GROMACS .gro file of C-alpha atoms in nm:
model
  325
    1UNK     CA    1   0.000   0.000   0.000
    2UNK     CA    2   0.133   0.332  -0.096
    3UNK     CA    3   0.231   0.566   0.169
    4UNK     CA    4  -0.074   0.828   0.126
    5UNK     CA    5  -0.323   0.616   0.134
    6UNK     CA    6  -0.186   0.449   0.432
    7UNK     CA    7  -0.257   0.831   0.591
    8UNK     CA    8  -0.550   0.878   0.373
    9UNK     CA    9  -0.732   0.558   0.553
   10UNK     CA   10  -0.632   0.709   0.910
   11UNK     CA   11  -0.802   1.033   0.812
   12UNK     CA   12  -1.123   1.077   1.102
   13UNK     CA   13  -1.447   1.053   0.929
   14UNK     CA   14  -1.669   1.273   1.152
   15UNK     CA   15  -2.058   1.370   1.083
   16UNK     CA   16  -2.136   1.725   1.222
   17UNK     CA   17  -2.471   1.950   1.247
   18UNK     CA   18  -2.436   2.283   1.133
   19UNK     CA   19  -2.705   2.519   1.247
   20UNK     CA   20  -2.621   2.869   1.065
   21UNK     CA   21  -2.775   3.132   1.273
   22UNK     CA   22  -2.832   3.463   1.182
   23UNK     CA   23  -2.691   3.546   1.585
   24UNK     CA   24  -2.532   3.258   1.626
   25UNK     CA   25  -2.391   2.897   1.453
   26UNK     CA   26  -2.348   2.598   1.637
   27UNK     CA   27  -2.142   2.323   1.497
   28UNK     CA   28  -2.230   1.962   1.671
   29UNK     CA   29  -2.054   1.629   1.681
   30UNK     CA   30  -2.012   1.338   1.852
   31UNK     CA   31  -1.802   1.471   2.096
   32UNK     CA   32  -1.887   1.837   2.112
   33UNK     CA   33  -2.116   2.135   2.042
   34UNK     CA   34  -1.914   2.470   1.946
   35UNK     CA   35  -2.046   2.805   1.927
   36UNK     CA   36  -1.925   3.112   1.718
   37UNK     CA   37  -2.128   3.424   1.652
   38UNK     CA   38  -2.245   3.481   1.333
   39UNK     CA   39  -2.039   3.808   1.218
   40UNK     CA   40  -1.691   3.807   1.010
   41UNK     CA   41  -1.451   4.053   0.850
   42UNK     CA   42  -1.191   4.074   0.610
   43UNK     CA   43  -0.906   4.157   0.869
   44UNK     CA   44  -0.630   4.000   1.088
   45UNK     CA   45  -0.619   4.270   1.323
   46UNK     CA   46  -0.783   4.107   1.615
   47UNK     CA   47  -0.883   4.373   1.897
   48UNK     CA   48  -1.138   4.143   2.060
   49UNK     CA   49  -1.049   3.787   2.108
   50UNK     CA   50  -1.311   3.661   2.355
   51UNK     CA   51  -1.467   3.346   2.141
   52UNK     CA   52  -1.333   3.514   1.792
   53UNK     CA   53  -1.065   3.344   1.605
   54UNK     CA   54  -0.825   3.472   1.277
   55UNK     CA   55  -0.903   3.234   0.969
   56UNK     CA   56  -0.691   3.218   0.702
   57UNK     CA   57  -0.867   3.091   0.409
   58UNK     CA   58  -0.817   3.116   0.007
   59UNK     CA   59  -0.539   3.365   0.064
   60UNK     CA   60  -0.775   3.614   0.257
   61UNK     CA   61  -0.727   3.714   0.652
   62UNK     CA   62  -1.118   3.668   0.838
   63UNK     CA   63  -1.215   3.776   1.158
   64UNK     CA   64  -1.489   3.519   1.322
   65UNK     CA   65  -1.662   3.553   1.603
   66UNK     CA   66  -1.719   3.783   1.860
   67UNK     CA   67  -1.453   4.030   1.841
   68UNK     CA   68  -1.563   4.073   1.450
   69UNK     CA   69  -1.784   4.419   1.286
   70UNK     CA   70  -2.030   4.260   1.021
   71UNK     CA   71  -2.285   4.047   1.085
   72UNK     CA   72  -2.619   3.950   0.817
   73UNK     CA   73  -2.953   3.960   0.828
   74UNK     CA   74  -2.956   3.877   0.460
   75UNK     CA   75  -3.286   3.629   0.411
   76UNK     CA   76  -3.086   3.439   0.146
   77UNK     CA   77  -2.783   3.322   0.337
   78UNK     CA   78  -2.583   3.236   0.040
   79UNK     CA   79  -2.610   3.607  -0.051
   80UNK     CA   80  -2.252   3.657   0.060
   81UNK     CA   81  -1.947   3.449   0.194
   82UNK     CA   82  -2.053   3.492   0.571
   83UNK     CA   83  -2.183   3.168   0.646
   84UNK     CA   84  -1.960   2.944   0.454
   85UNK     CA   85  -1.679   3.129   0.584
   86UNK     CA   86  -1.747   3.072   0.939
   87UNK     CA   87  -1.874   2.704   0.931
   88UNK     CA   88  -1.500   2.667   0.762
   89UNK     CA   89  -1.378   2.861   1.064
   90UNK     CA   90  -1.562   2.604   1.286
   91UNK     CA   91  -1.458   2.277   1.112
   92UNK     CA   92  -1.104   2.437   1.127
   93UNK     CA   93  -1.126   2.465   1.466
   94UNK     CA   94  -1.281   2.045   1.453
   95UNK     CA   95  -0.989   1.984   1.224
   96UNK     CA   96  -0.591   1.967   1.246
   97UNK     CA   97  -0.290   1.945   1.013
   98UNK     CA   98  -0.345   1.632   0.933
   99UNK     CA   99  -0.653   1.626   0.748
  100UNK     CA  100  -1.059   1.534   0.877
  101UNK     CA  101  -1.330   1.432   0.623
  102UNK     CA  102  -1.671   1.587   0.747
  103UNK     CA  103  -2.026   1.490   0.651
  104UNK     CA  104  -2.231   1.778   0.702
  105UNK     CA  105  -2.598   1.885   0.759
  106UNK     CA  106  -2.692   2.229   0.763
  107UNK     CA  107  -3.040   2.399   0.730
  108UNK     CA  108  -3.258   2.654   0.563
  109UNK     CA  109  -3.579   2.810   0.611
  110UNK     CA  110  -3.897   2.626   0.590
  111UNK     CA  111  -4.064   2.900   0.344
  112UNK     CA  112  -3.729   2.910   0.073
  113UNK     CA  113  -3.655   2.533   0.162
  114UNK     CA  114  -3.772   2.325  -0.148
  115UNK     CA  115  -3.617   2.568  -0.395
  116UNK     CA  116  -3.286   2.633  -0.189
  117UNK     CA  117  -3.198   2.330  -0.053
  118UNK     CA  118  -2.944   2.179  -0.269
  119UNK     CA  119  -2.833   2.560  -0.381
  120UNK     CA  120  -2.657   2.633   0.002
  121UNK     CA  121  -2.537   2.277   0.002
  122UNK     CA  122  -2.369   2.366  -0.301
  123UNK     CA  123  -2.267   2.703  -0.145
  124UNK     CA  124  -2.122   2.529   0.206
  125UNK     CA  125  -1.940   2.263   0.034
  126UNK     CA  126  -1.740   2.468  -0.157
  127UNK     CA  127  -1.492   2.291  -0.354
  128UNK     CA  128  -1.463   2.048  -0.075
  129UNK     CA  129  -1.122   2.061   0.001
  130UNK     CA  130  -0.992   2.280   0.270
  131UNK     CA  131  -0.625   2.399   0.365
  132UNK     CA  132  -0.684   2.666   0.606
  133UNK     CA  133  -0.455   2.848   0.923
  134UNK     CA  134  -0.646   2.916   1.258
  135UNK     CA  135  -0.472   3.133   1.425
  136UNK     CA  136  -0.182   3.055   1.266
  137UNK     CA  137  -0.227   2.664   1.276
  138UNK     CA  138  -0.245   2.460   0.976
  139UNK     CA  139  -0.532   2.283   0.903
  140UNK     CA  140  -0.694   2.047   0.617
  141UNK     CA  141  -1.031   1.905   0.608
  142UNK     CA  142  -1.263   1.794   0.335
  143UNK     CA  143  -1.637   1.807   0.287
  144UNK     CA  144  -1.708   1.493   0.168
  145UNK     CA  145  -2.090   1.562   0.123
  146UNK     CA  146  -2.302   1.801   0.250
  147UNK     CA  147  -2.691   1.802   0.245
  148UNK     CA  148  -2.968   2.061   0.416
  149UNK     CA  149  -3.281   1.966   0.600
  150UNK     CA  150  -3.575   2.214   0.667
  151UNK     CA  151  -3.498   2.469   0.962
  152UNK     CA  152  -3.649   2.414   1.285
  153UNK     CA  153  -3.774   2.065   1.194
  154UNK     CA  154  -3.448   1.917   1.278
  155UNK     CA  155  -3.474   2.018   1.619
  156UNK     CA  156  -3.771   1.778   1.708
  157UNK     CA  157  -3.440   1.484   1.630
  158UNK     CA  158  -3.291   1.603   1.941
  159UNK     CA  159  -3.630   1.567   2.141
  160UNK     CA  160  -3.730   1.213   2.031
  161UNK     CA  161  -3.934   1.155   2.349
  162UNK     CA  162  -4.184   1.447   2.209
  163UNK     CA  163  -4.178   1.385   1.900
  164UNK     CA  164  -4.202   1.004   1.820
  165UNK     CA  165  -4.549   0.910   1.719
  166UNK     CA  166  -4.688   1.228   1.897
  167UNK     CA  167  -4.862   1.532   1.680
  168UNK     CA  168  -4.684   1.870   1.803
  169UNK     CA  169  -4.655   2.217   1.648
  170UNK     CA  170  -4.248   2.333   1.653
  171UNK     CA  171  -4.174   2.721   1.692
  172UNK     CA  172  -3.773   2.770   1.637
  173UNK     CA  173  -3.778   3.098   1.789
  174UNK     CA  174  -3.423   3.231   1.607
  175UNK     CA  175  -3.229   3.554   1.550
  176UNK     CA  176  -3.420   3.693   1.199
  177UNK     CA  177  -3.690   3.430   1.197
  178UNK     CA  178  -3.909   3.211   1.332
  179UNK     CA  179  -3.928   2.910   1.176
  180UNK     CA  180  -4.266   2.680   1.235
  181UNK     CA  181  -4.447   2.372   1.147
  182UNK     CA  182  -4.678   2.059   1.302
  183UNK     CA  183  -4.481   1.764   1.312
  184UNK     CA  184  -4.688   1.405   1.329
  185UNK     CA  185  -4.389   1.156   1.391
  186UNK     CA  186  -4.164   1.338   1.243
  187UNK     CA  187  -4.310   1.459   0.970
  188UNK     CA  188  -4.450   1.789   0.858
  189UNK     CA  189  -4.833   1.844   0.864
  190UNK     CA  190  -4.890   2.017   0.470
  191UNK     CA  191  -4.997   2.349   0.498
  192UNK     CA  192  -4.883   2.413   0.837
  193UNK     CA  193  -4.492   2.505   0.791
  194UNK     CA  194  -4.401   2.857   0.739
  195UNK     CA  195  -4.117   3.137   0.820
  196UNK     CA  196  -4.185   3.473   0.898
  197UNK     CA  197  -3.966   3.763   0.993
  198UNK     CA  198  -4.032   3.779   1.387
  199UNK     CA  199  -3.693   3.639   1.545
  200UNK     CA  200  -3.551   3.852   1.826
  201UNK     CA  201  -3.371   4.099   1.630
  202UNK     CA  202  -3.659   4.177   1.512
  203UNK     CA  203  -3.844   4.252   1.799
  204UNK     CA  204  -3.552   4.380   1.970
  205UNK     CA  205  -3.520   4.664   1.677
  206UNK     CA  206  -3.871   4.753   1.774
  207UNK     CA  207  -3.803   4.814   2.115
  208UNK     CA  208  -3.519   5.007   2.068
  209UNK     CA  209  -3.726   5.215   1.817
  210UNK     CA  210  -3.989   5.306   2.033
  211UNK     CA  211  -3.753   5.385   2.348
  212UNK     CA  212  -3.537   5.640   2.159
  213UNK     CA  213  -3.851   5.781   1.977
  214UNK     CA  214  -3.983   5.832   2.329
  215UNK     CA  215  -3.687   5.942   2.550
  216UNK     CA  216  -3.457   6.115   2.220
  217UNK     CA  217  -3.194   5.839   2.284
  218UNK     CA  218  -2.973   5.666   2.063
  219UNK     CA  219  -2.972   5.343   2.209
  220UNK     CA  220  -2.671   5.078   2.119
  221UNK     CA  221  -2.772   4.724   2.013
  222UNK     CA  222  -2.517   4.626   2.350
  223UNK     CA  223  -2.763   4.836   2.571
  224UNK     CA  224  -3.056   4.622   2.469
  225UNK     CA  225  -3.089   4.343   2.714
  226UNK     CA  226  -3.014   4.545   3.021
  227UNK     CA  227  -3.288   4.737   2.931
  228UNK     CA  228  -3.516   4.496   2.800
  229UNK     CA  229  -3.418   4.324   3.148
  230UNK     CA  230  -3.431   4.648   3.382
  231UNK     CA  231  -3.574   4.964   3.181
  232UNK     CA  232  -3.458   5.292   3.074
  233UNK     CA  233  -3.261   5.525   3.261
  234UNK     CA  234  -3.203   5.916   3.154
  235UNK     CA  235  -2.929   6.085   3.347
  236UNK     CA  236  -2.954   5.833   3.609
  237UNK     CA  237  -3.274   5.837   3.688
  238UNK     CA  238  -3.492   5.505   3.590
  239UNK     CA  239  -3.773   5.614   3.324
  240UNK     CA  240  -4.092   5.383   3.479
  241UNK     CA  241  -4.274   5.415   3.195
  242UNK     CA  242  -4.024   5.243   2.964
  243UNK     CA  243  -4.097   4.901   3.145
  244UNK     CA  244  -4.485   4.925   2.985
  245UNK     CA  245  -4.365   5.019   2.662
  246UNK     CA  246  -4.091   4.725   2.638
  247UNK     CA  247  -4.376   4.502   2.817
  248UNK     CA  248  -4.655   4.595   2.561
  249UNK     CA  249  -4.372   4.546   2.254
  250UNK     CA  250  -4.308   4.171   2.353
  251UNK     CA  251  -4.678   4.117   2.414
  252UNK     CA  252  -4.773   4.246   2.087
  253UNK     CA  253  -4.466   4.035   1.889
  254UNK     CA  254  -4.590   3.727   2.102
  255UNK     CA  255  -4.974   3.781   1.923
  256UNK     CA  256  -4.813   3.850   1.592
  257UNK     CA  257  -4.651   3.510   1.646
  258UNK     CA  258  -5.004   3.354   1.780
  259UNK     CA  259  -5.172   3.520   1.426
  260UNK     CA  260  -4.944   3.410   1.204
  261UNK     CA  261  -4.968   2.993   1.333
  262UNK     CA  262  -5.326   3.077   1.286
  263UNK     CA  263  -5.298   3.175   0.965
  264UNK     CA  264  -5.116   2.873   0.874
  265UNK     CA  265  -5.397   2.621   0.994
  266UNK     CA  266  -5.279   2.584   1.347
  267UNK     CA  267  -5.545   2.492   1.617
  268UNK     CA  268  -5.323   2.723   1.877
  269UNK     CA  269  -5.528   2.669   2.179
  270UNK     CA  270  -5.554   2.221   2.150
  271UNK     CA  271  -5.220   2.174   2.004
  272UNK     CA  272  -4.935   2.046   2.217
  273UNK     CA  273  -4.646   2.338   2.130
  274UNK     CA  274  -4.328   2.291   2.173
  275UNK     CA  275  -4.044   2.592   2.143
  276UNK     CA  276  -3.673   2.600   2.105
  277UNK     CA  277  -3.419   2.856   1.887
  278UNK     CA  278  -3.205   3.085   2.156
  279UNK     CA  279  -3.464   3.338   2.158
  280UNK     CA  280  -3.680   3.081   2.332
  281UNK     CA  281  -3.451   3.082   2.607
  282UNK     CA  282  -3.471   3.450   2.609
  283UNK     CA  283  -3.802   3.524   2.606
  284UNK     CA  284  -3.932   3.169   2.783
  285UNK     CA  285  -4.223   3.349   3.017
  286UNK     CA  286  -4.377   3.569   2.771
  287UNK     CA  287  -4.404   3.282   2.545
  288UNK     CA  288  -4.580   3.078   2.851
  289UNK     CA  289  -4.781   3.373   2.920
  290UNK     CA  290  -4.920   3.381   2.544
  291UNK     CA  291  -4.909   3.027   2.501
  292UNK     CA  292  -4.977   2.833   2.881
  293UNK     CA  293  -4.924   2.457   2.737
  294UNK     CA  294  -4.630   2.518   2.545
  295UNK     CA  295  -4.289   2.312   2.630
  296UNK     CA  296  -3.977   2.534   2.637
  297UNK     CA  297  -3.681   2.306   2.548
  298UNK     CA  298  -3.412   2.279   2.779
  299UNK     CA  299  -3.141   2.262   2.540
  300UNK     CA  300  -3.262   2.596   2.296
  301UNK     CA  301  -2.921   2.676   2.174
  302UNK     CA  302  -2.789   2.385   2.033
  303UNK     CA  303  -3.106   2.212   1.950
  304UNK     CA  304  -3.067   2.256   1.605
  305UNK     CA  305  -2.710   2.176   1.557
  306UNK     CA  306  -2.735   1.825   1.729
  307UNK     CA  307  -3.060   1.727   1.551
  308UNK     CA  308  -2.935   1.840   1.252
  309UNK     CA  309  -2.628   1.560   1.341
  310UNK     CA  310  -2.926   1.329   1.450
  311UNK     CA  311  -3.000   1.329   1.085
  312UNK     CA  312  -2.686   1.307   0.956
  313UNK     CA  313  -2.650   0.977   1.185
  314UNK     CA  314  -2.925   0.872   0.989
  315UNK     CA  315  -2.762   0.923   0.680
  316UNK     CA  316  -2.487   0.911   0.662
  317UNK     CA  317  -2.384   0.666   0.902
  318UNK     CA  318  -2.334   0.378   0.684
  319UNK     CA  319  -2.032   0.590   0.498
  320UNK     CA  320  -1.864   0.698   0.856
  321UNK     CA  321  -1.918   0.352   1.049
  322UNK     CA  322  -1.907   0.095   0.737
  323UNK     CA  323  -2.213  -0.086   0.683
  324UNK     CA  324  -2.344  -0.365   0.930
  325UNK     CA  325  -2.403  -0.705   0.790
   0.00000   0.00000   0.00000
């Protein structure tokens, strides 16, 4: 046997989730869940380097992470590099000089699904071979095959127990979106899946709006959930009134969220709910208040990411284990 494929058969084969947020992605495997913010530049002049990381990828210099400027709220996320460039960030951080071949599973929205699907598989895989430097560390990895499964769905892989021959109505309560549908067993109940633009930056944007209309402020997207948490203060003093308006804004975003399962053939009040998608985390009593018998998951964050490697287990675990005879 010649001497590279001797080190081509020692090369890991790992399956990993990839939930591209528009706050946050969460790469899952096996062995771990990892989290990077969703924002990136073209720079290697890292000022911040709490959970960010220097890529160096196609001879180009990317900040990832935290301590990056740009983030998306591009519906299309294969509108630019963002996403691709920091799941490559991620499996370089998965990866070492060696070499790892990666299955991947990633998502998209339920509304742009069916007609996107095998466009940002395309878009993630790339050419499929990788040699990048994290932080100055070589690394090579290949994307053997990549697939995407609808958004939010995959989460209900990572809850079997609710899931499994039970009729329940999913709200992935993300960033931009929330993604929603009726599962029975698994599978999605036609007519009742959507997306619509009512994630927490959303919402969060409209709070903001309203306080600095109110008070002539120019409040900073890093203000936000002290204030969401503890209200408004002007020169010190603690503006009581900006507790009801941030109050009233959630209430109203949580009925715009009630209206528009209604509108896609949900029985709201009979149907078991069950919610996940960071935001849920975030904003877990209002959405009890609105909705009294739904389930907040206990694992909102990385939900997605490990169901989405829940599926890949499912599919592609005959190429990563070898089939069983």
């Amino acid at each position: 046997m010649l001497l590279r494929e001797i080190f081509k058969a020692d090369i890991p084969k790992i399956i990993v989730g990839v939930d591209n947020g528009y706050y946050g992605t969460k790469i899952s495997t096996k062995d771990e869940t990892i989290y990077l913010r969703s924002k990136y530049e073209k720079s290697n002049d890292v000022l911040n380097k709490e959970n960010t990381y220097l890529l160096h990828y196609n001879n180009v210099d990317y900040i990832v992470g935290s301590g990056a400027e740009l983030s998306s709220i591009d519906y299309d996320k294969t509108a630019d590099e963002m996403y691709k460039i920091i799941t490559y960030a991620g499996l370089s951080i998965l990866s070492d000089f060696v070499g790892t071949d990666f299955y991947l599973v990633g998502s998209y929205p339920l509304s742009i699904y069916n007609q996107n699907k095998d466009h940002f598989a395309s878009y993630l895989k790339g050419t499929g071979v990788f040699e990048t430097k994290l932080n100055s560390e070589s690394k090579k990895f290949n994307i053997v095959k990549a697939i995407t499964f609808p958004q939010g769905v995959a989460h209900s892989y990572n809850h079997l127990d609710l899931f499994q021959n039970q009729m329940r109505g999913i709200l992935d309560f993300g960033g931009l979106t929330i993604n929603c549908c009726v599962l029975s067993d698994f599978n999605i109940v036609p007519g009742t899946g959507f997306t619509e633009n009512l994630g927490s930056i959303i919402l969060e944007n409209e709070i903001k709006k309203k306080l600095d209309t109110k008070y002539n402020l120019n409040i900073k997207d890093y203000e936000l959930p002290s204030i969401i948490k503890n209200g408004v203060k002007v020169n010190g003093v603690l503006m009581t009134t900006s507790c009801d308006i941030i109050k009233s804004t959630i209430n109203e975003h949580m009925n715009k969220i009630k209206k528009a399962m209604r509108s896609n053939n949900w029985n709201v009040e009979s149907l078991d709910l069950f919610a996940t998608g960071g935001s849920s985390l975030d904003y877990s009593s209002q959405l009890k208040s609105t909705f009294p018998q739904i389930a907040i998951s206990d694992d909102c964050v990385n939900d997605g990411a490990k169901g989405l490697l829940a599926v890949g287990n499912l599919i592609y675990g005959d190429d990563v284990n070898g089939k069983q005879y």
